[in-house]
Amino acid sequence: MRDTEIWKGADEYIMSIKQGRANRFTTFLSDSASVELSIRAIDSDSAYYLIIYASRSEQRTFNLDKKSHENSAL
């Protein structure tokens, strides 16, 4: 998504990410894993890449266990 009002210039793009007016990410999926690659901003001119890896089978196990614990807490 790209903001059409302010922070349009290439030199202002990091600020638009910091302000939440733009974002840049992609997600890769396979049968066994999901990987998200995104750009986050620390301040107006400092950014970093973030990689989030999740094992799909471990994620399913975690969600089932979480649901079980939530149901037993009720």
Short mmCIF file of C-alpha atoms in Angstrom, two decimals:
data_model
loop_
_atom_site.label_atom_id
_atom_site.label_comp_id
_atom_site.label_asym_id
_atom_site.label_seq_id
_atom_site.Cartn_x
_atom_site.Cartn_y
_atom_site.Cartn_z
CA MET A 1 0.00 0.00 0.00
CA ARG A 2 1.32 3.46 -0.78
CA ASP A 3 -0.03 6.71 0.64
CA THR A 4 -1.21 9.16 -2.01
CA GLU A 5 -1.27 12.32 0.13
CA ILE A 6 2.05 12.84 1.91
CA TRP A 7 5.38 11.03 2.25
CA LYS A 8 5.36 10.30 -1.49
CA GLY A 9 9.03 10.86 -2.24
CA ALA A 10 11.57 8.05 -2.20
CA ASP A 11 13.46 9.88 0.54
CA GLU A 12 10.28 10.03 2.66
CA TYR A 13 9.22 6.40 2.30
CA ILE A 14 10.75 5.21 5.58
CA MET A 15 8.80 7.92 7.43
CA SER A 16 5.58 6.74 5.79
CA ILE A 17 6.28 3.22 7.12
CA LYS A 18 7.08 4.60 10.59
CA GLN A 19 3.83 6.60 10.62
CA GLY A 20 1.80 3.55 9.50
CA ARG A 21 0.75 5.26 6.28
CA ALA A 22 2.51 2.65 4.13
CA ASN A 23 3.72 -0.90 4.55
CA ARG A 24 5.80 -3.34 2.60
CA PHE A 25 5.63 -7.06 3.21
CA THR A 26 5.17 -10.38 1.47
CA THR A 27 4.31 -13.84 2.73
CA PHE A 28 5.61 -17.10 1.31
CA LEU A 29 3.62 -20.28 2.01
CA SER A 30 4.49 -23.92 1.55
CA ASP A 31 2.97 -27.10 2.94
CA SER A 32 5.45 -27.09 5.82
CA ALA A 33 6.15 -23.42 6.59
CA SER A 34 5.14 -19.82 6.24
CA VAL A 35 7.66 -17.00 6.00
CA GLU A 36 6.87 -13.30 6.15
CA LEU A 37 9.42 -10.74 4.99
CA SER A 38 8.68 -7.13 5.88
CA ILE A 39 10.32 -3.74 6.25
CA ARG A 40 9.85 -1.90 9.55
CA ALA A 41 11.03 1.58 10.54
CA ILE A 42 12.87 2.64 13.68
CA ASP A 43 12.61 6.36 12.96
CA SER A 44 12.27 8.69 9.97
CA ASP A 45 15.38 7.44 8.18
CA SER A 46 16.27 4.04 9.73
CA ALA A 47 14.63 0.82 8.66
CA TYR A 48 15.24 -2.90 9.00
CA TYR A 49 14.03 -6.18 7.54
CA LEU A 50 11.99 -8.55 9.67
CA ILE A 51 11.70 -12.25 8.85
CA ILE A 52 9.03 -14.28 10.62
CA TYR A 53 9.24 -18.04 10.13
CA ALA A 54 6.53 -20.43 11.34
CA SER A 55 6.37 -24.18 11.03
CA ARG A 56 2.81 -24.91 9.91
CA SER A 57 2.59 -28.23 11.78
CA GLU A 58 3.92 -26.65 15.00
CA GLN A 59 1.53 -23.73 14.55
CA ARG A 60 -1.42 -26.13 14.29
CA THR A 61 -0.25 -27.98 17.41
CA PHE A 62 0.14 -24.70 19.29
CA ASN A 63 -3.33 -23.47 18.27
CA LEU A 64 -4.99 -26.77 19.30
CA ASP A 65 -3.19 -26.73 22.65
CA LYS A 66 -4.13 -23.07 23.21
CA LYS A 67 -7.78 -23.79 22.41
CA SER A 68 -7.76 -26.76 24.80
CA HIS A 69 -6.33 -24.64 27.63
CA GLU A 70 -8.85 -21.85 26.97
CA ASN A 71 -11.77 -24.30 27.03
CA SER A 72 -10.62 -25.87 30.29
CA ALA A 73 -10.27 -22.41 31.85
CA LEU A 74 -13.96 -21.70 31.26
#
